Each structure stands twice: as C-alpha cells, then as structure tokens.
Amino acid sequence: MRRLLLWMARSAWLRERIPHLPLARRAVRRFMPGEAPEAALAQAEAFRGQHIGSLFTRLGENVGRLEEADATAQHYLGLLDDIAARGIPGELSVKLTQLGFDIDEECTLSHMGRLAERAAQHGGVVWLDMESSAYTERAVALYERLKAQHANAGICLQAYLRRTAADVQRLLPLDPAIRLVKGAYDEPAAIAYRSRREVDANYAALAIALLGARAAGRAVRIAIGTHDVTLIEQIAAHADALGLSQQAFEIQMLYGIRMDQQRRLATAGYQVRDLIAYGPAWYPWYMRRLAERPANVIFALRQIVG
Ligand code: FDA
C-alpha cells in the first residue's frame, strides 16, 4: 500500500486530475487549514496562543520554469514580512525543487540566500526540506554553501538513508540547524533502511550523536521532526542524562497529526513547532501523508463518502 501511494504521488497524470475533485479537496483539509496563505497565518496565530511555534511551507515541487521559482521566492519574501508584521514565531521550510533546483542550481542558491537574509531581519531560520535521494548530495552541498554565508539556514536530514550519519558528521563543523526526520520517499535498500525497526534505531542513533555534539559545546540547533512520541521520550531521556536542558532540542510536527501530543509537549515545557502547509499544489505532498499511515486512506474515503 505504501509503495502504491508513493507511486501515485509521482504520477503526473493523477497530479493533473485528483486536485480538481471536490471530494479530494475536502479530504486534504485534515492536513492543511486551507490553500490560502491567510489560512496558514491565522492558524499560526492560534498556535502562538498555545505556545506552539510555526513553520510555513507553500506546497509545490519540481517547477519546470525559472519564472515559477522566481514567483515562489517572491511569495516567500512577502510571507516573511507578514509573519513579522503579525509577531508570529514562524519560520520557512522550503523545497529546493520549488526554487528551480532541477533547472539552475545557482539560481536556487541565490533565492535561498535572499530568503535567509530577509528571515534574518526577523530573527528566524530558513529550512531546506529534503526531497528524494536523487537530490541529497546536491542539497547537502548547497546547504554548505548557503550556511557559509547565512548563519540562519537549516537543513532536513532523513534517518532512513544510510549516508545520513556521515552527513551529520560532515555538517557539524558548520554549527548547523538540523531537522531530523524518518524520510517520506520510496528509496531502495541499497541506500536506505527499509524496516521500521532499522529506521527508528538509526533515528535514535543520529539524535544521540547530535545531542552529544551539543553537550560537547557545538552550537547545533536540533529539531526532532517526528510524531513518534516513544522515540521523542527516549531522546528527551538521553538529553537529560547528558545534563542538557529541555530547551536543547525542539520538536517539530505536521499540522493535523498528533495535535494532542503537540499541545501536551508544549504544555510540558518543550519547544514545539508545527509545520503548516498551504497552497493549491498539494497533491504529491498529500499522497506522502497517506503513505505514512495507510489507515489514513480509510479515513480519507470515509470523509469523501460521508
Ligand atoms: P511514524 O511514521 O513512525 O509515525 C509515528 C506515529 O505518528 C504513527 O504511529 C501515527 O500515530 C502518527 N503519524 C505519523 N504520520 C502520520 C500521518 N501521515 N497521518 C496520521 N498519523 C501519522 N520527510 C522528508 O523526506 N523530507 C522532509 O523535508 C520532511 N520534512 C518534515 C518536517 C516535519 C516537521 C515533519 C514532522 C516531518 C517531515 N517529513 C519529511 C516527513 C517524515 O519523513 C515522515 O515521513 C513523517 O514524519 C512520518 O514519520 P514519523 O516520524 O512521524 O514516524
């Protein structure tokens, strides 16, 4: 089921058609407050009252023309101003292929630089999302160049990839901001752990390496990007054993998933950030959310029927 859903996520034919179905548009609302940026901003304001920070992502990937990348960058610059004007503790999470990575890498770097510069004026980080393994090496290399010029750049690394332990060691000297996630794409066994047990074990090992670096005095910002509360508790216990405070790492989750836990963890004193997606190009992203938990398909069908 997971592989089928991830194949559907990549299908251009389905991407053209499914988003036009009113029933599908209704189902996606479970994972996004609305398509308009205003819906995301309003949700972030509500989170602020619950001591939950926000990450904003305008859905879209693999743009085919540089004009689209320029428009996306322009949109995000305006959004950063809106975030600042409303006093929202909000940061951006951006896909490189949304900023022209398939067409012109220098143009992508320049857009990321402009976003980081604007975000720095408001004191926030700009995060690079991590896409499929076709991009990993180039994304890590671009992050190294971006980070050399902009202290407030962060990157997402995927625990299912065998290479990630080496990437963590490669990036640590840069005092990076790293969001650790399990990984959402369909990757072959040659380069990725495929079983849940292996992915979780690698996630814990990577988080422990990051906490160890932090305990040793490295200025690494650690974001634990998972809804796996058991894993979060293990990581919190490890941080505690290292003598680190509750603020040594933050927890990032997606809008619509384990909201009860997001509120509970924020109330318990952890730094929690919720990633709020918006925009009309939600199809592949939504399919990856369904693939993460195939029971979601039943939920979506029930919403469509009911
Ligand atoms: P796991 O899949 O083990 O889920 C743990 C529990 O969380 C489940 O038992 C279930 O209760 C709940 N849950 C998880 N996913 C759910 C879903 N879709 N619907 C309902 N319940 C669900 N990936 C990537 O490859 N590149 C990226 O840039 C990012 N960025 C990113 C940012 C943030 C803030 C988060 C939280 C996640 C990502 N991801 C990502 C996605 C990530 O790789 C992963 O696919 C999802 O987080 C699901 O895995 P969990 O870590 O939650 O664990």
mmCIF file of C-alpha atoms and ligand atoms in Angstrom:
data_model
loop_
_atom_site.group_PDB
_atom_site.id
_atom_site.type_symbol
_atom_site.label_atom_id
_atom_site.label_comp_id
_atom_site.label_asym_id
_atom_site.label_seq_id
_atom_site.Cartn_x
_atom_site.Cartn_y
_atom_site.Cartn_z
ATOM 1 C CA MET A 1 0.000 0.000 0.000
ATOM 2 C CA ARG A 2 2.806 2.430 0.961
ATOM 3 C CA ARG A 3 4.633 1.840 -2.327
ATOM 4 C CA LEU A 4 1.419 2.191 -4.333
ATOM 5 C CA LEU A 5 0.617 5.517 -2.653
ATOM 6 C CA LEU A 6 4.175 6.766 -3.226
ATOM 7 C CA TRP A 7 3.915 5.721 -6.888
ATOM 8 C CA MET A 8 0.622 7.646 -7.100
ATOM 9 C CA ALA A 9 2.400 10.656 -5.550
ATOM 10 C CA ARG A 10 4.828 10.639 -8.511
ATOM 11 C CA SER A 11 2.184 10.175 -11.220
ATOM 12 C CA ALA A 12 1.851 13.321 -13.353
ATOM 13 C CA TRP A 13 -1.444 12.009 -14.778
ATOM 14 C CA LEU A 14 -3.033 11.757 -11.336
ATOM 15 C CA ARG A 15 -1.490 15.062 -10.234
ATOM 16 C CA GLU A 16 -3.353 16.756 -13.099
ATOM 17 C CA ARG A 17 -6.692 15.259 -12.168
ATOM 18 C CA ILE A 18 -7.138 14.464 -8.477
ATOM 19 C CA PRO A 19 -6.754 18.028 -7.110
ATOM 20 C CA HIS A 20 -9.792 19.083 -9.160
ATOM 21 C CA LEU A 21 -12.080 16.618 -7.405
ATOM 22 C CA PRO A 22 -14.116 18.459 -4.739
ATOM 23 C CA LEU A 23 -14.128 15.340 -2.564
ATOM 24 C CA ALA A 24 -10.334 15.123 -2.588
ATOM 25 C CA ARG A 25 -10.126 18.821 -1.743
ATOM 26 C CA ARG A 26 -12.318 18.129 1.263
ATOM 27 C CA ALA A 27 -10.158 15.177 2.410
ATOM 28 C CA VAL A 28 -6.891 17.138 2.263
ATOM 29 C CA ARG A 29 -8.220 19.626 4.798
ATOM 30 C CA ARG A 30 -7.248 17.182 7.517
ATOM 31 C CA PHE A 31 -3.600 18.081 6.844
ATOM 32 C CA MET A 32 -3.855 21.764 5.942
ATOM 33 C CA PRO A 33 -6.011 24.559 7.333
ATOM 34 C CA GLY A 34 -6.608 25.932 3.820
ATOM 35 C CA GLU A 35 -4.993 26.655 0.463
ATOM 36 C CA ALA A 36 -4.622 30.421 1.033
ATOM 37 C CA PRO A 37 -1.629 31.826 2.952
ATOM 38 C CA GLU A 38 -4.110 33.670 5.150
ATOM 39 C CA ALA A 39 -5.411 30.335 6.476
ATOM 40 C CA ALA A 40 -1.866 29.318 7.449
ATOM 41 C CA LEU A 41 -1.152 32.676 9.089
ATOM 42 C CA ALA A 42 -4.408 32.558 11.075
ATOM 43 C CA GLN A 43 -3.599 29.026 12.246
ATOM 44 C CA ALA A 44 -0.116 30.129 13.307
ATOM 45 C CA GLU A 45 -1.650 32.953 15.338
ATOM 46 C CA ALA A 46 -3.852 30.425 17.098
ATOM 47 C CA PHE A 47 -0.792 28.228 17.795
ATOM 48 C CA ARG A 48 1.048 31.214 19.246
ATOM 49 C CA GLY A 49 -1.594 31.369 21.992
ATOM 50 C CA GLN A 50 -0.815 27.706 22.788
ATOM 51 C CA HIS A 51 2.959 28.315 22.924
ATOM 52 C CA ILE A 52 3.459 26.393 19.687
ATOM 53 C CA GLY A 53 5.672 27.943 17.021
ATOM 54 C CA SER A 54 5.081 27.508 13.309
ATOM 55 C CA LEU A 55 6.864 26.529 10.133
ATOM 56 C CA PHE A 56 5.315 27.604 6.856
ATOM 57 C CA THR A 57 5.548 25.695 3.626
ATOM 58 C CA ARG A 58 3.833 26.633 0.392
ATOM 59 C CA LEU A 59 3.289 23.336 -1.339
ATOM 60 C CA GLY A 60 4.876 22.809 -4.726
ATOM 61 C CA GLU A 61 7.884 20.953 -6.089
ATOM 62 C CA ASN A 62 9.830 20.311 -9.293
ATOM 63 C CA VAL A 63 8.926 23.558 -11.008
ATOM 64 C CA GLY A 64 9.708 23.448 -14.725
ATOM 65 C CA ARG A 65 10.366 27.142 -15.389
ATOM 66 C CA LEU A 66 12.580 29.660 -13.629
ATOM 67 C CA GLU A 67 9.726 32.186 -13.656
ATOM 68 C CA GLU A 68 7.836 29.849 -11.294
ATOM 69 C CA ALA A 69 10.855 29.678 -8.980
ATOM 70 C CA ASP A 70 11.125 33.489 -9.002
ATOM 71 C CA ALA A 71 7.420 33.807 -8.164
ATOM 72 C CA THR A 72 7.789 31.322 -5.285
ATOM 73 C CA ALA A 73 10.750 33.229 -3.840
ATOM 74 C CA GLN A 74 8.828 36.490 -4.173
ATOM 75 C CA HIS A 75 5.851 34.928 -2.418
ATOM 76 C CA TYR A 76 8.006 33.729 0.480
ATOM 77 C CA LEU A 77 9.620 37.172 0.878
ATOM 78 C CA GLY A 78 6.153 38.665 1.269
ATOM 79 C CA LEU A 79 5.166 35.915 3.687
ATOM 80 C CA LEU A 80 8.209 36.608 5.864
ATOM 81 C CA ASP A 81 7.078 40.232 6.108
ATOM 82 C CA ASP A 82 3.539 39.125 7.030
ATOM 83 C CA ILE A 83 4.928 36.771 9.701
ATOM 84 C CA ALA A 84 6.998 39.596 11.188
ATOM 85 C CA ALA A 85 4.174 42.142 10.992
ATOM 86 C CA ARG A 86 1.876 39.817 12.952
ATOM 87 C CA GLY A 87 4.523 38.910 15.514
ATOM 88 C CA ILE A 88 4.229 35.192 14.759
ATOM 89 C CA PRO A 89 7.093 32.923 15.899
ATOM 90 C CA GLY A 90 7.272 31.497 12.366
ATOM 91 C CA GLU A 91 9.989 30.140 10.094
ATOM 92 C CA LEU A 92 10.034 28.850 6.497
ATOM 93 C CA SER A 93 10.516 25.308 5.276
ATOM 94 C CA VAL A 94 11.263 25.250 1.555
ATOM 95 C CA LYS A 95 11.757 22.623 -1.139
ATOM 96 C CA LEU A 96 14.767 23.324 -3.340
ATOM 97 C CA THR A 97 12.987 21.997 -6.434
ATOM 98 C CA GLN A 98 10.346 24.648 -5.793
ATOM 99 C CA LEU A 99 13.109 27.218 -6.263
ATOM 100 C CA GLY A 100 14.402 25.870 -9.568
ATOM 101 C CA PHE A 101 16.859 23.166 -8.362
ATOM 102 C CA ASP A 102 16.064 20.996 -11.423
ATOM 103 C CA ILE A 103 16.954 23.844 -13.773
ATOM 104 C CA ASP A 104 19.598 26.157 -12.333
ATOM 105 C CA GLU A 105 21.316 25.436 -9.033
ATOM 106 C CA GLU A 106 22.918 28.892 -8.777
ATOM 107 C CA CYS A 107 19.511 30.491 -9.110
ATOM 108 C CA THR A 108 18.208 28.254 -6.294
ATOM 109 C CA LEU A 109 21.134 29.221 -4.061
ATOM 110 C CA SER A 110 20.557 32.879 -4.780
ATOM 111 C CA HIS A 111 16.832 32.581 -3.901
ATOM 112 C CA MET A 112 17.662 30.737 -0.674
ATOM 113 C CA GLY A 113 20.172 33.468 0.164
ATOM 114 C CA ARG A 114 17.540 36.178 -0.297
ATOM 115 C CA LEU A 115 15.093 34.298 1.894
ATOM 116 C CA ALA A 116 17.715 33.751 4.596
ATOM 117 C CA GLU A 117 18.641 37.431 4.501
ATOM 118 C CA ARG A 118 15.021 38.534 4.919
ATOM 119 C CA ALA A 119 14.395 35.918 7.631
ATOM 120 C CA ALA A 120 17.491 37.123 9.500
ATOM 121 C CA GLN A 121 15.948 40.594 9.757
ATOM 122 C CA HIS A 122 13.135 38.999 11.741
ATOM 123 C CA GLY A 123 15.356 36.561 13.633
ATOM 124 C CA GLY A 124 14.228 33.276 12.049
ATOM 125 C CA VAL A 125 15.759 30.285 10.296
ATOM 126 C CA VAL A 126 15.008 29.181 6.734
ATOM 127 C CA TRP A 127 14.921 25.388 6.492
ATOM 128 C CA LEU A 128 15.694 23.321 3.394
ATOM 129 C CA ASP A 129 13.325 20.379 3.119
ATOM 130 C CA MET A 130 14.936 17.164 1.911
ATOM 131 C CA GLU A 131 13.444 15.555 -1.174
ATOM 132 C CA SER A 132 14.197 12.178 -2.766
ATOM 133 C CA SER A 133 17.696 10.680 -2.813
ATOM 134 C CA ALA A 134 18.175 11.987 -6.354
ATOM 135 C CA TYR A 135 18.838 15.346 -4.679
ATOM 136 C CA THR A 136 20.525 14.509 -1.373
ATOM 137 C CA GLU A 137 24.171 15.094 -2.260
ATOM 138 C CA ARG A 138 23.429 18.294 -4.163
ATOM 139 C CA ALA A 139 21.162 19.562 -1.360
ATOM 140 C CA VAL A 140 23.782 18.947 1.331
ATOM 141 C CA ALA A 141 26.421 20.655 -0.834
ATOM 142 C CA LEU A 142 24.116 23.625 -1.446
ATOM 143 C CA TYR A 143 23.445 23.849 2.283
ATOM 144 C CA GLU A 144 27.206 24.024 2.965
ATOM 145 C CA ARG A 145 27.490 26.998 0.607
ATOM 146 C CA LEU A 146 24.379 28.704 1.976
ATOM 147 C CA LYS A 147 25.420 28.203 5.599
ATOM 148 C CA ALA A 148 28.836 29.723 4.891
ATOM 149 C CA GLN A 149 27.049 32.976 4.095
ATOM 150 C CA HIS A 150 23.910 32.796 6.230
ATOM 151 C CA ALA A 151 24.053 31.602 9.828
ATOM 152 C CA ASN A 152 20.267 31.211 9.909
ATOM 153 C CA ALA A 153 19.972 28.326 7.437
ATOM 154 C CA GLY A 154 18.764 24.877 8.467
ATOM 155 C CA ILE A 155 18.522 21.531 6.686
ATOM 156 C CA CYS A 156 16.377 18.440 6.972
ATOM 157 C CA LEU A 157 18.183 15.053 7.065
ATOM 158 C CA GLN A 158 16.461 11.679 6.690
ATOM 159 C CA ALA A 159 17.170 8.834 9.113
ATOM 160 C CA TYR A 160 16.192 6.159 6.556
ATOM 161 C CA LEU A 161 19.229 6.992 4.409
ATOM 162 C CA ARG A 162 22.389 5.029 5.209
ATOM 163 C CA ARG A 163 24.512 8.074 4.347
ATOM 164 C CA THR A 164 22.953 10.367 6.970
ATOM 165 C CA ALA A 165 25.358 9.529 9.818
ATOM 166 C CA ALA A 166 28.184 10.718 7.564
ATOM 167 C CA ASP A 167 26.196 13.817 6.577
ATOM 168 C CA VAL A 168 25.737 14.725 10.242
ATOM 169 C CA GLN A 169 29.495 14.480 10.827
ATOM 170 C CA ARG A 170 30.138 16.453 7.640
ATOM 171 C CA LEU A 171 27.829 19.292 8.694
ATOM 172 C CA LEU A 172 28.587 19.514 12.423
ATOM 173 C CA PRO A 173 31.646 21.775 11.982
ATOM 174 C CA LEU A 174 29.305 24.376 10.424
ATOM 175 C CA ASP A 175 27.231 24.702 13.641
ATOM 176 C CA PRO A 176 24.190 23.696 11.625
ATOM 177 C CA ALA A 177 20.488 23.673 12.304
ATOM 178 C CA ILE A 178 19.389 20.101 11.567
ATOM 179 C CA ARG A 179 15.852 18.764 11.441
ATOM 180 C CA LEU A 180 15.925 15.016 11.716
ATOM 181 C CA VAL A 181 13.032 13.124 10.085
ATOM 182 C CA LYS A 182 12.500 9.461 9.236
ATOM 183 C CA GLY A 183 12.059 10.109 5.479
ATOM 184 C CA ALA A 184 8.975 10.177 3.270
ATOM 185 C CA TYR A 185 10.055 8.834 -0.158
ATOM 186 C CA ASP A 186 10.387 5.357 -1.651
ATOM 187 C CA GLU A 187 14.117 4.598 -1.530
ATOM 188 C CA PRO A 188 15.906 1.338 -2.472
ATOM 189 C CA ALA A 189 17.520 -0.937 0.116
ATOM 190 C CA ALA A 190 20.964 -0.264 -1.365
ATOM 191 C CA ILE A 191 20.887 3.254 0.078
ATOM 192 C CA ALA A 192 18.119 3.191 2.683
ATOM 193 C CA TYR A 193 16.966 1.249 5.722
ATOM 194 C CA ARG A 194 13.630 -0.247 4.823
ATOM 195 C CA SER A 195 12.263 -1.724 8.032
ATOM 196 C CA ARG A 196 10.649 0.398 10.703
ATOM 197 C CA ARG A 197 12.943 -1.107 13.340
ATOM 198 C CA GLU A 198 16.099 -0.125 11.445
ATOM 199 C CA VAL A 199 14.856 3.381 10.637
ATOM 200 C CA ASP A 200 13.884 4.007 14.264
ATOM 201 C CA ALA A 201 17.227 2.672 15.520
ATOM 202 C CA ASN A 202 19.115 4.913 13.114
ATOM 203 C CA TYR A 203 16.942 7.873 14.081
ATOM 204 C CA ALA A 204 17.772 7.365 17.757
ATOM 205 C CA ALA A 205 21.499 6.962 16.983
ATOM 206 C CA LEU A 206 21.539 10.152 14.897
ATOM 207 C CA ALA A 207 19.661 12.128 17.544
ATOM 208 C CA ILE A 208 22.086 10.879 20.185
ATOM 209 C CA ALA A 209 25.033 11.970 18.004
ATOM 210 C CA LEU A 210 23.502 15.443 17.661
ATOM 211 C CA LEU A 211 22.829 15.723 21.391
ATOM 212 C CA GLY A 212 26.376 14.532 22.100
ATOM 213 C CA ALA A 213 27.749 17.300 19.874
ATOM 214 C CA ARG A 214 25.570 19.811 21.658
ATOM 215 C CA ALA A 215 26.721 18.561 25.071
ATOM 216 C CA ALA A 216 30.307 18.901 23.847
ATOM 217 C CA GLY A 217 29.699 22.594 23.195
ATOM 218 C CA ARG A 218 28.799 22.575 19.489
ATOM 219 C CA ALA A 219 26.221 25.253 18.620
ATOM 220 C CA VAL A 220 23.981 22.851 16.751
ATOM 221 C CA ARG A 221 20.241 23.548 16.671
ATOM 222 C CA ILE A 222 18.451 20.222 16.863
ATOM 223 C CA ALA A 223 14.910 19.748 15.603
ATOM 224 C CA ILE A 224 13.337 16.364 16.243
ATOM 225 C CA GLY A 225 10.894 16.105 13.329
ATOM 226 C CA THR A 226 8.678 13.157 14.180
ATOM 227 C CA HIS A 227 5.282 12.228 15.599
ATOM 228 C CA ASP A 228 6.785 9.136 17.198
ATOM 229 C CA VAL A 229 6.273 10.050 20.834
ATOM 230 C CA THR A 230 8.074 6.961 22.162
ATOM 231 C CA LEU A 231 11.150 7.991 20.212
ATOM 232 C CA ILE A 232 10.811 11.589 21.428
ATOM 233 C CA GLU A 233 10.671 10.362 25.011
ATOM 234 C CA GLN A 234 13.816 8.242 24.508
ATOM 235 C CA ILE A 235 15.621 11.248 23.058
ATOM 236 C CA ALA A 236 14.440 13.505 25.894
ATOM 237 C CA ALA A 237 15.690 10.965 28.462
ATOM 238 C CA HIS A 238 19.053 10.846 26.700
ATOM 239 C CA ALA A 239 19.312 14.645 26.669
ATOM 240 C CA ASP A 240 18.529 14.676 30.358
ATOM 241 C CA ALA A 241 21.196 12.044 31.054
ATOM 242 C CA LEU A 242 23.715 14.248 29.231
ATOM 243 C CA GLY A 243 22.780 17.123 31.542
ATOM 244 C CA LEU A 244 21.154 19.091 28.732
ATOM 245 C CA SER A 245 18.131 21.274 29.423
ATOM 246 C CA GLN A 246 14.680 20.735 27.935
ATOM 247 C CA GLN A 247 15.484 23.532 25.511
ATOM 248 C CA ALA A 248 18.474 21.701 23.983
ATOM 249 C CA PHE A 249 16.248 20.418 21.191
ATOM 250 C CA GLU A 250 12.889 21.262 19.742
ATOM 251 C CA ILE A 251 10.092 19.072 18.466
ATOM 252 C CA GLN A 252 8.593 19.653 15.033
ATOM 253 C CA MET A 253 5.398 18.001 13.832
ATOM 254 C CA LEU A 254 2.986 18.408 10.945
ATOM 255 C CA TYR A 255 -0.339 20.198 11.146
ATOM 256 C CA GLY A 256 -3.190 17.752 11.655
ATOM 257 C CA ILE A 257 -1.070 14.924 13.072
ATOM 258 C CA ARG A 258 -0.961 14.175 16.801
ATOM 259 C CA MET A 259 -2.216 17.614 17.713
ATOM 260 C CA ASP A 260 -2.998 16.366 21.217
ATOM 261 C CA GLN A 261 0.669 15.464 21.665
ATOM 262 C CA GLN A 262 1.835 18.786 20.237
ATOM 263 C CA ARG A 263 -0.204 20.617 22.866
ATOM 264 C CA ARG A 264 0.829 18.236 25.648
ATOM 265 C CA LEU A 265 4.547 18.585 24.852
ATOM 266 C CA ALA A 266 4.272 22.388 24.637
ATOM 267 C CA THR A 267 2.493 22.469 27.989
ATOM 268 C CA ALA A 268 5.214 20.236 29.438
ATOM 269 C CA GLY A 269 7.767 22.921 28.554
ATOM 270 C CA TYR A 270 9.243 21.594 25.286
ATOM 271 C CA GLN A 271 9.748 23.891 22.326
ATOM 272 C CA VAL A 272 7.221 22.678 19.762
ATOM 273 C CA ARG A 273 6.807 23.869 16.185
ATOM 274 C CA ASP A 274 4.002 22.859 13.848
ATOM 275 C CA LEU A 275 4.610 22.770 10.109
ATOM 276 C CA ILE A 276 1.638 24.351 8.359
ATOM 277 C CA ALA A 277 1.321 23.639 4.659
ATOM 278 C CA TYR A 278 -0.800 25.647 2.257
ATOM 279 C CA GLY A 279 -1.170 26.334 -1.459
ATOM 280 C CA PRO A 280 -3.006 24.634 -4.310
ATOM 281 C CA ALA A 281 -0.197 22.220 -5.318
ATOM 282 C CA TRP A 282 -0.887 19.773 -2.500
ATOM 283 C CA TYR A 283 -1.317 16.513 -4.396
ATOM 284 C CA PRO A 284 2.124 14.759 -4.081
ATOM 285 C CA TRP A 285 2.557 16.024 -0.522
ATOM 286 C CA TYR A 286 -0.881 14.740 0.480
ATOM 287 C CA MET A 287 -0.163 11.336 -1.058
ATOM 288 C CA ARG A 288 3.028 11.078 1.007
ATOM 289 C CA ARG A 289 0.974 11.813 4.146
ATOM 290 C CA LEU A 290 -1.405 8.989 3.215
ATOM 291 C CA ALA A 291 1.547 6.664 2.578
ATOM 292 C CA GLU A 292 2.956 7.318 6.042
ATOM 293 C CA ARG A 293 -0.101 5.748 7.580
ATOM 294 C CA PRO A 294 -2.183 3.690 5.186
ATOM 295 C CA ALA A 295 -5.063 3.788 7.718
ATOM 296 C CA ASN A 296 -5.364 7.400 6.523
ATOM 297 C CA VAL A 297 -6.749 6.077 3.243
ATOM 298 C CA ILE A 298 -9.757 4.622 5.079
ATOM 299 C CA PHE A 299 -10.122 7.939 6.920
ATOM 300 C CA ALA A 300 -9.983 9.877 3.629
ATOM 301 C CA LEU A 301 -12.503 7.551 1.972
ATOM 302 C CA ARG A 302 -14.840 7.925 4.940
ATOM 303 C CA GLN A 303 -14.607 11.716 4.672
ATOM 304 C CA ILE A 304 -15.270 11.528 0.927
ATOM 305 C CA VAL A 305 -18.274 9.258 1.332
ATOM 306 C CA GLY A 306 -19.652 10.960 4.453
HETATM 307 P P1 FDA B 1 5.979 7.143 12.180
HETATM 308 O O1 FDA B 1 5.672 7.053 10.743
HETATM 309 O O2 FDA B 1 6.621 6.014 12.865
HETATM 310 O O3 FDA B 1 4.729 7.650 12.954
HETATM 311 C C1 FDA B 1 4.623 7.722 14.362
HETATM 312 C C2 FDA B 1 3.165 7.943 14.706
HETATM 313 O O4 FDA B 1 2.761 9.234 14.262
HETATM 314 C C3 FDA B 1 2.221 6.982 13.979
HETATM 315 O O5 FDA B 1 2.038 5.804 14.724
HETATM 316 C C4 FDA B 1 0.957 7.789 13.866
HETATM 317 O O6 FDA B 1 0.244 7.763 15.078
HETATM 318 C C5 FDA B 1 1.478 9.188 13.675
HETATM 319 N N1 FDA B 1 1.587 9.534 12.245
HETATM 320 C C6 FDA B 1 2.728 9.625 11.508
HETATM 321 N N2 FDA B 1 2.459 10.025 10.246
HETATM 322 C C7 FDA B 1 1.121 10.159 10.188
HETATM 323 C C8 FDA B 1 0.235 10.529 9.156
HETATM 324 N N3 FDA B 1 0.663 10.869 7.930
HETATM 325 N N4 FDA B 1 -1.090 10.572 9.437
HETATM 326 C C9 FDA B 1 -1.561 10.266 10.678
HETATM 327 N N5 FDA B 1 -0.765 9.902 11.707
HETATM 328 C C10 FDA B 1 0.565 9.846 11.462
HETATM 329 N N6 FDA B 1 10.226 13.939 5.128
HETATM 330 C C11 FDA B 1 11.143 14.096 4.147
HETATM 331 O O7 FDA B 1 11.501 13.118 3.488
HETATM 332 N N7 FDA B 1 11.657 15.336 3.878
HETATM 333 C C12 FDA B 1 11.329 16.437 4.608
HETATM 334 O O8 FDA B 1 11.810 17.538 4.341
HETATM 335 C C13 FDA B 1 10.395 16.273 5.671
HETATM 336 N N8 FDA B 1 10.022 17.333 6.449
HETATM 337 C C14 FDA B 1 9.284 17.107 7.587
HETATM 338 C C15 FDA B 1 9.074 18.133 8.502
HETATM 339 C C16 FDA B 1 8.415 17.883 9.698
HETATM 340 C C17 FDA B 1 8.217 18.988 10.684
HETATM 341 C C18 FDA B 1 7.915 16.563 9.967
HETATM 342 C C19 FDA B 1 7.204 16.245 11.247
HETATM 343 C C20 FDA B 1 8.084 15.559 9.041
HETATM 344 C C21 FDA B 1 8.750 15.810 7.847
HETATM 345 N N9 FDA B 1 8.956 14.804 6.913
HETATM 346 C C22 FDA B 1 9.852 14.991 5.900
HETATM 347 C C23 FDA B 1 8.157 13.548 6.979
HETATM 348 C C24 FDA B 1 8.896 12.434 7.692
HETATM 349 O O9 FDA B 1 9.957 11.959 6.919
HETATM 350 C C25 FDA B 1 7.941 11.241 7.982
HETATM 351 O O10 FDA B 1 7.500 10.708 6.765
HETATM 352 C C26 FDA B 1 6.742 11.603 8.827
HETATM 353 O O11 FDA B 1 7.080 12.466 9.864
HETATM 354 C C27 FDA B 1 6.100 10.321 9.452
HETATM 355 O O12 FDA B 1 7.011 9.656 10.246
HETATM 356 P P2 FDA B 1 7.093 9.820 11.843
HETATM 357 O O13 FDA B 1 8.464 10.266 12.167
HETATM 358 O O14 FDA B 1 6.033 10.690 12.344
HETATM 359 O O15 FDA B 1 7.034 8.353 12.415
#
